[in-house]
Coordinates of N, CA and C and ligand atoms in Angstrom, one line a residue:
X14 N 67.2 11.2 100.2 CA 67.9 10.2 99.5 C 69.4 10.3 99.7
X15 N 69.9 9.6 100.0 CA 71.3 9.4 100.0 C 72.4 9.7 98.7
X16 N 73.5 10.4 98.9 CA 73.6 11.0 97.7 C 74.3 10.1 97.3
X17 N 74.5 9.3 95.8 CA 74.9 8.4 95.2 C 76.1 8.8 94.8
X18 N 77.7 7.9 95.3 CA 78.7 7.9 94.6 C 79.6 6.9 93.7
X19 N 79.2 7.6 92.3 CA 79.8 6.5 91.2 C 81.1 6.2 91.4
X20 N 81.6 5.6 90.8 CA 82.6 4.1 90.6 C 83.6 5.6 90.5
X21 N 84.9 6.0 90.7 CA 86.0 6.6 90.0 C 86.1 6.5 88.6
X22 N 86.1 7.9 87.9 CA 86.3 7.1 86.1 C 88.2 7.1 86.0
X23 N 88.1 6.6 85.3 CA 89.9 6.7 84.9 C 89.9 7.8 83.5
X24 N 91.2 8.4 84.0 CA 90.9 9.5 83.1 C 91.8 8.9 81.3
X25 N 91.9 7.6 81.7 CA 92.4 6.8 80.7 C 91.9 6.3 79.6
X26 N 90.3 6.4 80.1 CA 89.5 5.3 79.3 C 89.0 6.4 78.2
X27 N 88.9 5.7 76.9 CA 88.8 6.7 75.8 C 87.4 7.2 75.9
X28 N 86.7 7.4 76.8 CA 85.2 8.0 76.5 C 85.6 9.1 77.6
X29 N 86.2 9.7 78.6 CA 86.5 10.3 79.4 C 87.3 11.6 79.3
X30 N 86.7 12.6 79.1 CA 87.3 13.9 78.5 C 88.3 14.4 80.2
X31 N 89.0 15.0 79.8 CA 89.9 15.5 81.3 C 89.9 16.9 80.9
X32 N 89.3 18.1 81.7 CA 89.3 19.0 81.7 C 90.3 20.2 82.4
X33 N 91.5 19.0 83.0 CA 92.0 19.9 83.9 C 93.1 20.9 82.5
X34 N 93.1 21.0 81.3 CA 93.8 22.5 80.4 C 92.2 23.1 79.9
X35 N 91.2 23.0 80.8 CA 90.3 24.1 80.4 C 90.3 25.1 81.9
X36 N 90.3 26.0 81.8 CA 90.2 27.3 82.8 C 89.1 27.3 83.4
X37 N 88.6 27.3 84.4 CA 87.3 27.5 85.0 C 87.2 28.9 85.0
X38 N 87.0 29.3 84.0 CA 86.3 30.8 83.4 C 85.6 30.9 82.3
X39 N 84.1 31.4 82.9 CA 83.2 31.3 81.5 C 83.5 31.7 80.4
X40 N 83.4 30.8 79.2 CA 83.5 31.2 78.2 C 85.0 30.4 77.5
X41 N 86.0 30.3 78.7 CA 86.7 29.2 78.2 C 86.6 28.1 77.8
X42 N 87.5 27.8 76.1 CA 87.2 26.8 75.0 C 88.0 25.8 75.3
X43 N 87.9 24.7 75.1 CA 88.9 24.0 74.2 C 88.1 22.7 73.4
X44 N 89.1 22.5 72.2 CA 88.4 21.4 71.4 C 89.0 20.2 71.6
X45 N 88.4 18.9 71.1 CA 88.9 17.6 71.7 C 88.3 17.2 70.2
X46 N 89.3 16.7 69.5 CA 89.1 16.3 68.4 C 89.7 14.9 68.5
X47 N 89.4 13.3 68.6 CA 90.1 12.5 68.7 C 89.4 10.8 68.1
X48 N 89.9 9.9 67.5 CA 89.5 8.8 67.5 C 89.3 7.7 68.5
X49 N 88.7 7.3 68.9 CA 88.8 6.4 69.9 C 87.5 4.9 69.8
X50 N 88.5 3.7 70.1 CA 87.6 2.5 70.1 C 86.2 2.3 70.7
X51 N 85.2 2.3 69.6 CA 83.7 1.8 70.6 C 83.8 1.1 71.5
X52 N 82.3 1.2 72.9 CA 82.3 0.4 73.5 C 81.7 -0.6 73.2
X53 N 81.3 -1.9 74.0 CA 80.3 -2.6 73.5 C 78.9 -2.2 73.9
X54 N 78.1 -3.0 73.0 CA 76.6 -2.8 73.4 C 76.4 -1.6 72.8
X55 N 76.8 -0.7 72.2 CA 76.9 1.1 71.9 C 75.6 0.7 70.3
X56 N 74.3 1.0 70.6 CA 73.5 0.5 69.6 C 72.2 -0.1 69.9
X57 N 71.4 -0.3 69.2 CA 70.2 -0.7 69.4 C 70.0 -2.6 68.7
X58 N 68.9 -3.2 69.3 CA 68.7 -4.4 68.7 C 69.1 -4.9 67.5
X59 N 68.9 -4.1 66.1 CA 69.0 -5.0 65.1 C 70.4 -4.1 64.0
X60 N 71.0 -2.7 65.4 CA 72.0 -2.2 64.2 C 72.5 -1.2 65.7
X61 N 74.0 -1.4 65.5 CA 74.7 -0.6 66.4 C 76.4 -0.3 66.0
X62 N 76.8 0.3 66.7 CA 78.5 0.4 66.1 C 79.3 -0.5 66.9
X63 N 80.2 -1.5 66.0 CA 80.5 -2.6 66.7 C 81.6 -2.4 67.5
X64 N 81.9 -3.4 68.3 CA 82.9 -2.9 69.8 C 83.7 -2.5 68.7
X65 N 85.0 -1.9 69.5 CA 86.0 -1.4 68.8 C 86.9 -0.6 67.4
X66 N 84.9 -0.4 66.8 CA 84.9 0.5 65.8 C 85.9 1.9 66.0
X67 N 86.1 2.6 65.1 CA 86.6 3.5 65.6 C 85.9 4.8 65.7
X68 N 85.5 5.4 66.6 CA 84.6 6.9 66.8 C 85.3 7.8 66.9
X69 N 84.8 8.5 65.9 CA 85.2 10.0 65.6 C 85.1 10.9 66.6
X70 N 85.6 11.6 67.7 CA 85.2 12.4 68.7 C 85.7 14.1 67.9
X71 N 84.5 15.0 67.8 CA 85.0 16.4 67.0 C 83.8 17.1 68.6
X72 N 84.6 17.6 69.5 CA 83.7 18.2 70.7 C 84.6 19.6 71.0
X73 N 83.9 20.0 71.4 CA 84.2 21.5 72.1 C 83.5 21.6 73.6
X74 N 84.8 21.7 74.3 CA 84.0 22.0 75.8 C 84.0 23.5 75.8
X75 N 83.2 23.8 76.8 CA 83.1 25.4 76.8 C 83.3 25.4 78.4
X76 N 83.7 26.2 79.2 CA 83.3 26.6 81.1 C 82.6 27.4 80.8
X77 N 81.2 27.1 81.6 CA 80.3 28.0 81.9 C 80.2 28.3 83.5
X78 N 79.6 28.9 83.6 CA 79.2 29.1 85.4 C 79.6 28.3 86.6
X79 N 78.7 27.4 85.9 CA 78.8 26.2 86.8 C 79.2 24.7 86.6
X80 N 79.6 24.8 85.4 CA 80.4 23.3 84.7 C 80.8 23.6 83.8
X81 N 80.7 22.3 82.8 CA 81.3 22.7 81.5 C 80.3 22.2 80.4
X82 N 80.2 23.0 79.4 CA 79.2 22.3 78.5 C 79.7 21.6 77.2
X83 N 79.4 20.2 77.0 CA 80.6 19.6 76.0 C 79.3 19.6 74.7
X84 N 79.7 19.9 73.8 CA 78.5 19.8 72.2 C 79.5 19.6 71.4
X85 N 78.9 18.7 70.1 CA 79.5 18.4 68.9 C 79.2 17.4 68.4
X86 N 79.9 16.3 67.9 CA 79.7 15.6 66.8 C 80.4 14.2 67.7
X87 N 79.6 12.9 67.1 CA 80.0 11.5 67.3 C 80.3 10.9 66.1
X88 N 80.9 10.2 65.7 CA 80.3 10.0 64.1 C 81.4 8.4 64.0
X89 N 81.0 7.7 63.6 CA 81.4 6.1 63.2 C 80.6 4.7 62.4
X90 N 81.0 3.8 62.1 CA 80.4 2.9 61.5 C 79.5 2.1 62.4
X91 N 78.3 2.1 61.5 CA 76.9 1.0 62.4 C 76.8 -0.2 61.2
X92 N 76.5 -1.5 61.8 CA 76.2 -2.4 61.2 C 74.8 -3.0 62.0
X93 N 74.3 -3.6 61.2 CA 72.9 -3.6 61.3 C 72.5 -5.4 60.1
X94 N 70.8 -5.5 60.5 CA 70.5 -6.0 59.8 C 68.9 -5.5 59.0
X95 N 69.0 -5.6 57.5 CA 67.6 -4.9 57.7 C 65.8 -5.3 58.1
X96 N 65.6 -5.2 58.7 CA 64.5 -5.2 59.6 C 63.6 -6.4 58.3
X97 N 63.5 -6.2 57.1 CA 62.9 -6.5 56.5 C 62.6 -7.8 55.7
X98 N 64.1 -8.0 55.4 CA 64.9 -8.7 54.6 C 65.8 -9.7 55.5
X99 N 66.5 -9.0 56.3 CA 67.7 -9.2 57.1 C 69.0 -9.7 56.6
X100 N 69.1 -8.7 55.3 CA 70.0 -8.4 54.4 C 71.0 -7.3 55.4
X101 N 72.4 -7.6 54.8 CA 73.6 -7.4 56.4 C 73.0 -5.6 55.8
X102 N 73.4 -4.7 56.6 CA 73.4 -3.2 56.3 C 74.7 -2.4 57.2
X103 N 75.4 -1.9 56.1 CA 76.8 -1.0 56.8 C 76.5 0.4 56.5
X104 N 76.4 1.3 57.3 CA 76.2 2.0 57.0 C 77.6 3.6 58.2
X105 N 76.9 4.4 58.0 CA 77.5 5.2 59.7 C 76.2 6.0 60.0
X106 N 77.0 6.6 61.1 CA 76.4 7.4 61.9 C 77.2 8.8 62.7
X107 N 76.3 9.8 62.5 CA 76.8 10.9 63.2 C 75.9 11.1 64.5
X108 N 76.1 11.4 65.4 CA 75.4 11.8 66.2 C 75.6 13.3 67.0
X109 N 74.4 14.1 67.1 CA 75.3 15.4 68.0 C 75.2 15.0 69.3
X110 N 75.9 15.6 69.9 CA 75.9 15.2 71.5 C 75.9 17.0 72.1
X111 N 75.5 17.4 73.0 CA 74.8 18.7 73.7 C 74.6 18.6 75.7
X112 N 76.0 18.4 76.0 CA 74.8 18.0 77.8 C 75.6 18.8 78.3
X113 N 75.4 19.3 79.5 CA 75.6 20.0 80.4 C 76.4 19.4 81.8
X114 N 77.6 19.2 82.1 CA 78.5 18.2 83.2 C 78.8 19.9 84.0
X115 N 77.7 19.5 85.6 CA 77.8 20.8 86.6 C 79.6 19.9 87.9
X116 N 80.4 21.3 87.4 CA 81.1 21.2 88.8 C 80.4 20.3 90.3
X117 N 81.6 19.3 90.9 CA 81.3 18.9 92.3 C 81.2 20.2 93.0
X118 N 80.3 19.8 93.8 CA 79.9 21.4 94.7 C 78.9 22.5 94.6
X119 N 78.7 22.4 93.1 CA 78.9 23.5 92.4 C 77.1 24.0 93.4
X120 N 76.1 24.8 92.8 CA 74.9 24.8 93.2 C 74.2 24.1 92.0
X121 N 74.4 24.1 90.9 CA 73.8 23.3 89.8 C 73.8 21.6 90.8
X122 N 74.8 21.2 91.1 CA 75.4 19.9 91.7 C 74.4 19.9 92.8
X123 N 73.8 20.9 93.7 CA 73.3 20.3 95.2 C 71.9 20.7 94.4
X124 N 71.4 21.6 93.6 CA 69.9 21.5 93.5 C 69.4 21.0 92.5
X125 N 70.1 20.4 91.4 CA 69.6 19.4 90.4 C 69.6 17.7 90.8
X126 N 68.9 17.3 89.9 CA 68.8 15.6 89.8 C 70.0 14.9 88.9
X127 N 70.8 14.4 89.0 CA 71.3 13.8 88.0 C 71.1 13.4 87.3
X128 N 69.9 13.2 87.1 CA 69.1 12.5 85.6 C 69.6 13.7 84.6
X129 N 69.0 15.0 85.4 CA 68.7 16.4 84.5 C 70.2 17.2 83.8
X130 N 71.1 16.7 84.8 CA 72.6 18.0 84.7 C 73.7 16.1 84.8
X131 N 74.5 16.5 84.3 CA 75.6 15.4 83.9 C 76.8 16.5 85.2
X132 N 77.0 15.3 85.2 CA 77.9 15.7 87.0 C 79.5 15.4 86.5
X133 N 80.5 16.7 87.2 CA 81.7 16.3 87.0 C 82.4 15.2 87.8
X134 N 83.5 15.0 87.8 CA 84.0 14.1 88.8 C 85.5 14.8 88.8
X135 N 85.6 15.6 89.9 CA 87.2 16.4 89.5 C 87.0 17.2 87.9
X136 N 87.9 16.7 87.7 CA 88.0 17.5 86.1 C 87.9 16.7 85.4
X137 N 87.4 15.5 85.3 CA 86.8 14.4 84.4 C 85.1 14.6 84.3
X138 N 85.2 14.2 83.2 CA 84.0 14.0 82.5 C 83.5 12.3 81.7
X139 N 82.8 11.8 82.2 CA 82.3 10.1 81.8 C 81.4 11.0 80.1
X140 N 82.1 10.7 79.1 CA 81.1 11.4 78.0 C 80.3 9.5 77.7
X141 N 80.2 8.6 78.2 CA 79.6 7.2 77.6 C 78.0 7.3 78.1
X142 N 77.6 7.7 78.7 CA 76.0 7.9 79.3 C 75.6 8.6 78.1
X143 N 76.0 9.9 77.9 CA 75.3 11.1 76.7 C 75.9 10.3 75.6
X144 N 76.2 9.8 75.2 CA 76.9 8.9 73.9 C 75.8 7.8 73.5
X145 N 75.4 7.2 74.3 CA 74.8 6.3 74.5 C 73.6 6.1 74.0
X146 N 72.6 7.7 75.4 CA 71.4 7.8 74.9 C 71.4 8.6 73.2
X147 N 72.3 9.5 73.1 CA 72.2 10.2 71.6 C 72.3 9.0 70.5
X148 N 72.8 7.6 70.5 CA 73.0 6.8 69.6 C 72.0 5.9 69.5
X149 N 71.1 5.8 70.5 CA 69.8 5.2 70.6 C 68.7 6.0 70.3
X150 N 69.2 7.1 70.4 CA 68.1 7.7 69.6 C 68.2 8.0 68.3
X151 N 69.0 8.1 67.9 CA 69.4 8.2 66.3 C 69.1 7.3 65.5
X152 N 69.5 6.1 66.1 CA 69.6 5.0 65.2 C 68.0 4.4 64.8
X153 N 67.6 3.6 63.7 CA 65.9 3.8 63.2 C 66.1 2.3 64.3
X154 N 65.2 2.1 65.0 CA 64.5 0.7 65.6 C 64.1 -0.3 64.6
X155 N 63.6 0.4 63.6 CA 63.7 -0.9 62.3 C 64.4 -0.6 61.2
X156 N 65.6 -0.5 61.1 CA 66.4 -0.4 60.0 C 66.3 -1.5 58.4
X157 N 66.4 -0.2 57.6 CA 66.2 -1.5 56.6 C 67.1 -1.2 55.3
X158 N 67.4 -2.3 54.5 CA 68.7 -2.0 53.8 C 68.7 -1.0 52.6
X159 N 67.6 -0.7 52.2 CA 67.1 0.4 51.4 C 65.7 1.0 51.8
X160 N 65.6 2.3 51.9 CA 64.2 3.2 52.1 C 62.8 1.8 51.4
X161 N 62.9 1.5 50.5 CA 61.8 1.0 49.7 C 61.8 -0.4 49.6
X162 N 62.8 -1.5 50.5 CA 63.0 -2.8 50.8 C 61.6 -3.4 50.6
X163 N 61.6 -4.3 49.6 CA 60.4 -4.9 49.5 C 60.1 -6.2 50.5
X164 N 61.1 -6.4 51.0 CA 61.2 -7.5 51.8 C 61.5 -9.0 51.2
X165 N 60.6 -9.6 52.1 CA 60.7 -11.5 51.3 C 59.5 -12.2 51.1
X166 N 59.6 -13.0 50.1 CA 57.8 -13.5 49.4 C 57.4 -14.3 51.1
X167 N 55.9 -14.0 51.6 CA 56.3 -14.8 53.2 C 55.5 -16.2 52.7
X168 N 55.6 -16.5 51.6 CA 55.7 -18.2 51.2 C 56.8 -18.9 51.0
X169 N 57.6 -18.1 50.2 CA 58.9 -19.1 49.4 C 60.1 -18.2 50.7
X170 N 59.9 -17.1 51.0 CA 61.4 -16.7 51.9 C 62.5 -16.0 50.7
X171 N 62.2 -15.8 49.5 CA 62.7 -15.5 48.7 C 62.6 -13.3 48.3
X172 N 63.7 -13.0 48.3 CA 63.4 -11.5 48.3 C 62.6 -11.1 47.1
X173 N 62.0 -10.3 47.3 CA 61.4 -9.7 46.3 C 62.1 -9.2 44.6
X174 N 63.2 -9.2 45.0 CA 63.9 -8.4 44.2 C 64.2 -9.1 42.8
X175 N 64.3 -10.4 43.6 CA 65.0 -11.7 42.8 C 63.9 -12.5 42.1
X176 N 62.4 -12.0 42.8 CA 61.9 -13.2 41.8 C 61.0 -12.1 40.8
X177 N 60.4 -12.8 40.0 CA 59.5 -11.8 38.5 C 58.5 -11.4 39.1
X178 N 58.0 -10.1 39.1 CA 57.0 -9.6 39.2 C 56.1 -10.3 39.1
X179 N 55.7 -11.5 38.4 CA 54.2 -11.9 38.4 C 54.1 -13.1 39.7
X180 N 55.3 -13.3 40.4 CA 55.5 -14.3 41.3 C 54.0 -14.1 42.1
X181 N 54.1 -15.6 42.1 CA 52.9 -15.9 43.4 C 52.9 -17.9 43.6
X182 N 51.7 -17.6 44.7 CA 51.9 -19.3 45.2 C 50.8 -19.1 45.0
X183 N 49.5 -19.4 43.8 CA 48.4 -19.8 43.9 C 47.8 -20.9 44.0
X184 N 47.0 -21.0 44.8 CA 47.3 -22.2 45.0 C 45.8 -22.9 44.0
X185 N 46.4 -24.2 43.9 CA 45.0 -24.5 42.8 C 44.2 -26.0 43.2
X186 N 42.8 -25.4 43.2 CA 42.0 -26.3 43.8 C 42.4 -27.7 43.7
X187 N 42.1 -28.4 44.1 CA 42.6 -29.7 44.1 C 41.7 -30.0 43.0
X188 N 40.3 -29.9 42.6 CA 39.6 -30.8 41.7 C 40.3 -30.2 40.4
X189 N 41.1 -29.4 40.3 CA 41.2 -28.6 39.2 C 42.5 -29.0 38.9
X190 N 43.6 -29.8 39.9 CA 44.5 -30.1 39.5 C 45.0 -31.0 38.6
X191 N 44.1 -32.2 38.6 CA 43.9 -33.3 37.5 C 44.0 -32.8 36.2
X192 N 42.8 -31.8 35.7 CA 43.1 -31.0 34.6 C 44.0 -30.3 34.5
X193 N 44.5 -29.2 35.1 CA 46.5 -28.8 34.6 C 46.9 -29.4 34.0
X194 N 47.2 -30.7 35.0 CA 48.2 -32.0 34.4 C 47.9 -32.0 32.7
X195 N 46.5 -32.5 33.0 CA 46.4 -32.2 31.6 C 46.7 -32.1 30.5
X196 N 46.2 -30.1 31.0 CA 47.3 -29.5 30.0 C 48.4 -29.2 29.3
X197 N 48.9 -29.5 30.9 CA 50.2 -29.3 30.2 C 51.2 -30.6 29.4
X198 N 50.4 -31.8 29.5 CA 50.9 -32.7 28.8 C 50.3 -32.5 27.2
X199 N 49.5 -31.5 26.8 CA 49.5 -31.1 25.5 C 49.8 -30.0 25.4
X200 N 50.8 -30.0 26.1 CA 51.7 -28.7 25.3 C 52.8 -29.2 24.7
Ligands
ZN9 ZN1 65.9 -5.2 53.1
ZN10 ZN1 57.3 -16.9 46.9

Protein backbone atom coordinates (compact mmCIF):
# COMPACT_ATOMS: atom_id res chain seq x y z
CA UNK A 1 0.00 0.00 0.00
CA UNK A 2 1.21 3.25 -0.73
CA UNK A 3 2.22 5.16 2.17
CA UNK A 4 -0.37 7.91 2.94
CA UNK A 5 0.62 11.60 3.26
CA UNK A 6 -1.52 13.84 5.40
CA UNK A 7 -2.42 17.41 4.68
CA UNK A 8 0.63 19.67 6.67
CA UNK A 9 -0.74 20.55 10.25
CA UNK A 10 -0.10 24.20 11.11
CA UNK A 11 1.60 24.43 14.13
CA UNK A 12 -0.93 27.35 14.78
CA UNK A 13 -4.03 25.57 15.15
CA UNK A 14 -5.03 25.20 18.80
CA UNK A 15 -5.31 21.24 18.80
CA UNK A 16 -1.57 20.95 17.56
CA UNK A 17 0.99 20.43 20.31
CA UNK A 18 4.73 21.60 18.88
CA UNK A 19 7.30 19.60 20.38
CA UNK A 20 10.28 21.19 19.16
CA UNK A 21 11.28 22.53 23.52
CA UNK A 22 10.97 18.80 24.29
CA UNK A 23 14.48 16.89 23.95
CA UNK A 24 14.40 13.74 22.12
CA UNK A 25 15.64 11.92 25.25
CA UNK A 26 13.72 9.34 27.05
CA UNK A 27 12.16 10.44 29.77
CA UNK A 28 12.08 14.03 28.81
CA UNK A 29 8.88 16.10 30.21
CA UNK A 30 7.22 18.87 29.44
CA UNK A 31 3.60 20.04 30.38
CA UNK A 32 1.14 21.86 28.13
CA UNK A 33 -1.34 23.29 30.21
CA UNK A 34 -3.54 25.61 27.91
CA UNK A 35 -7.23 26.79 26.89
CA UNK A 36 -8.13 26.49 23.56
CA UNK A 37 -11.51 26.97 21.25
CA UNK A 38 -13.57 23.58 20.34
CA UNK A 39 -13.76 22.31 17.12
CA UNK A 40 -16.91 21.67 15.43
CA UNK A 41 -18.73 18.49 15.32
CA UNK A 42 -16.45 17.55 18.69
CA UNK A 43 -19.53 15.18 20.19
CA UNK A 44 -21.96 12.76 19.60
CA UNK A 45 -25.76 12.97 18.21
CA UNK A 46 -27.81 14.28 20.97
CA UNK A 47 -24.83 16.08 23.30
CA UNK A 48 -21.40 17.34 22.37
CA UNK A 49 -19.07 20.41 23.25
CA UNK A 50 -20.14 23.31 21.16
CA UNK A 51 -17.84 24.88 18.48
CA UNK A 52 -15.75 27.29 20.24
CA UNK A 53 -16.37 26.26 23.78
CA UNK A 54 -13.38 26.63 25.58
CA UNK A 55 -11.16 23.21 26.31
CA UNK A 56 -9.16 22.87 29.02
CA UNK A 57 -5.88 21.21 27.66
CA UNK A 58 -3.80 19.85 31.25
CA UNK A 59 -1.20 17.28 29.11
CA UNK A 60 2.25 16.08 29.70
CA UNK A 61 4.30 14.97 26.83
CA UNK A 62 6.94 12.60 27.73
CA UNK A 63 10.00 11.36 24.84
CA UNK A 64 10.18 7.97 24.86
CA UNK A 65 12.19 5.82 22.43
CA UNK A 66 10.64 6.29 19.66
CA UNK A 67 8.11 9.31 19.93
CA UNK A 68 6.47 10.99 22.34
CA UNK A 69 3.78 9.93 24.61
CA UNK A 70 1.09 12.76 25.26
CA UNK A 71 -1.51 11.61 28.51
CA UNK A 72 -3.76 13.81 30.64
CA UNK A 73 -6.85 15.47 30.80
CA UNK A 74 -9.53 17.26 28.25
CA UNK A 75 -12.08 18.80 30.12
CA UNK A 76 -14.97 21.46 28.79
CA UNK A 77 -18.65 22.22 28.52
CA UNK A 78 -21.14 19.56 26.67
CA UNK A 79 -24.63 20.49 25.85
CA UNK A 80 -26.96 18.04 24.97
CA UNK A 81 -30.52 17.09 24.91
CA UNK A 82 -32.03 14.57 27.09
CA UNK A 83 -32.67 11.44 25.30
CA UNK A 84 -35.86 11.22 27.17
CA UNK A 85 -37.56 14.25 27.64
CA UNK A 86 -35.52 16.42 25.34
CA UNK A 87 -35.22 18.77 28.13
CA UNK A 88 -31.89 21.16 27.08
CA UNK A 89 -28.86 19.42 29.45
CA UNK A 90 -25.52 21.48 30.29
CA UNK A 91 -23.38 19.77 31.69
CA UNK A 92 -19.08 19.12 31.24
CA UNK A 93 -16.84 16.74 30.54
CA UNK A 94 -13.41 15.52 31.31
CA UNK A 95 -11.88 13.20 29.23
CA UNK A 96 -8.29 11.37 29.62
CA UNK A 97 -6.45 11.21 26.58
CA UNK A 98 -3.27 8.45 26.51
CA UNK A 99 -1.75 7.80 22.69
CA UNK A 100 1.39 7.17 21.64
CA UNK A 101 2.65 9.92 18.37
CA UNK A 102 6.03 7.54 16.94
CA UNK A 103 8.85 9.79 15.37
CA UNK A 104 8.94 10.17 11.23
CA UNK A 105 11.40 7.40 10.49
CA UNK A 106 11.35 6.21 13.49
CA UNK A 107 10.94 1.99 13.39
CA UNK A 108 7.63 2.27 15.44
CA UNK A 109 6.78 4.60 12.11
CA UNK A 110 7.93 1.83 9.22
CA UNK A 111 6.43 -1.30 11.23
CA UNK A 112 3.19 -0.11 12.67
CA UNK A 113 -0.30 0.82 11.09
CA UNK A 114 -1.40 4.14 11.72
CA UNK A 115 -4.56 3.15 13.07
CA UNK A 116 -2.33 1.52 16.04
CA UNK A 117 0.65 4.37 16.82
CA UNK A 118 -0.42 8.21 16.20
CA UNK A 119 2.47 9.52 13.85
CA UNK A 120 4.50 12.66 14.30
CA UNK A 121 4.79 15.21 11.58
CA UNK A 122 8.29 17.00 12.40
CA UNK A 123 7.75 18.04 15.85
CA UNK A 124 4.12 18.56 15.56
CA UNK A 125 1.62 16.61 16.94
CA UNK A 126 -2.39 16.69 15.39
CA UNK A 127 -3.82 15.95 19.22
CA UNK A 128 -7.87 16.36 17.22
CA UNK A 129 -8.11 12.51 16.10
CA UNK A 130 -7.25 11.19 19.99
CA UNK A 131 -9.56 14.06 21.24
CA UNK A 132 -12.14 13.09 19.21
CA UNK A 133 -12.31 9.36 19.59
CA UNK A 134 -11.85 9.79 23.63
CA UNK A 135 -15.02 12.34 23.58
CA UNK A 136 -17.17 9.84 21.76
CA UNK A 137 -16.44 7.58 23.94
CA UNK A 138 -17.14 9.18 26.97
CA UNK A 139 -19.99 10.89 26.22
CA UNK A 140 -23.56 8.48 27.15
CA UNK A 141 -25.33 7.88 23.46
CA UNK A 142 -28.51 8.53 25.31
CA UNK A 143 -28.04 11.24 27.57
CA UNK A 144 -30.61 12.18 29.84
CA UNK A 145 -31.30 15.21 32.00
CA UNK A 146 -31.39 13.41 35.27
CA UNK A 147 -30.26 9.57 36.15
CA UNK A 148 -34.14 8.75 36.87
CA UNK A 149 -35.92 11.06 33.96
CA UNK A 150 -39.23 9.89 33.81
CA UNK A 151 -39.72 11.10 30.56
CA UNK A 152 -43.16 12.29 28.76
CA UNK A 153 -46.91 10.91 29.24
CA UNK A 154 -46.66 9.20 25.33
CA UNK A 155 -50.43 10.44 25.12
CA UNK A 156 -50.60 14.05 26.32
CA UNK A 157 -46.46 14.80 25.51
CA UNK A 158 -46.53 16.20 28.93
CA UNK A 159 -43.42 15.39 31.41
CA UNK A 160 -44.01 13.36 33.99
CA UNK A 161 -42.94 15.51 36.49
CA UNK A 162 -45.61 18.03 36.04
CA UNK A 163 -48.59 16.14 35.88
CA UNK A 164 -50.18 14.12 39.39
CA UNK A 165 -49.34 10.90 39.90
CA UNK A 166 -52.67 9.43 39.31
CA UNK A 167 -52.53 10.86 35.55
CA UNK A 168 -53.79 8.76 32.82
CA UNK A 169 -55.95 8.77 29.52
CA UNK A 170 -58.50 6.05 30.20
CA UNK A 171 -60.27 5.78 27.92
CA UNK A 172 -64.05 5.12 28.48
CA UNK A 173 -66.28 2.87 26.63
CA UNK A 174 -68.34 4.71 24.52
CA UNK A 175 -71.73 2.93 25.84
CA UNK A 176 -70.55 4.05 29.26
CA UNK A 177 -70.06 7.57 28.24
CA UNK A 178 -73.76 8.66 28.20
CA UNK A 179 -73.78 7.73 31.89
CA UNK A 180 -70.66 9.84 33.13
CA UNK A 181 -72.37 12.65 31.65
CA UNK A 182 -74.74 11.76 33.85
CA UNK A 183 -73.09 11.83 36.65
CA UNK A 184 -71.54 14.37 36.76
CA UNK A 185 -74.44 16.57 36.06
CA UNK A 186 -75.53 15.40 39.68
CA UNK A 187 -72.87 16.55 41.23
ZN1 LIG B 1 -35.26 14.18 30.80
ZN1 LIG C 1 -50.90 12.32 29.52
Amino acid sequence: MPKHTPSPLNPRSPLVLDTRELPRRPGALRTVKRMVPAPADLGVELIGVPEGADLDLDLRLESVSEGVLVSGTVSGPVRGECGRCLREINDSVVVRIQELYAYENSTTDTTTDEDEVGRMQGDLIDLEPALRDAVVLTLPTNPRCREDCPGLCPECGVHWDELPADHSHQQIDPRWAGLSQLTRKEE
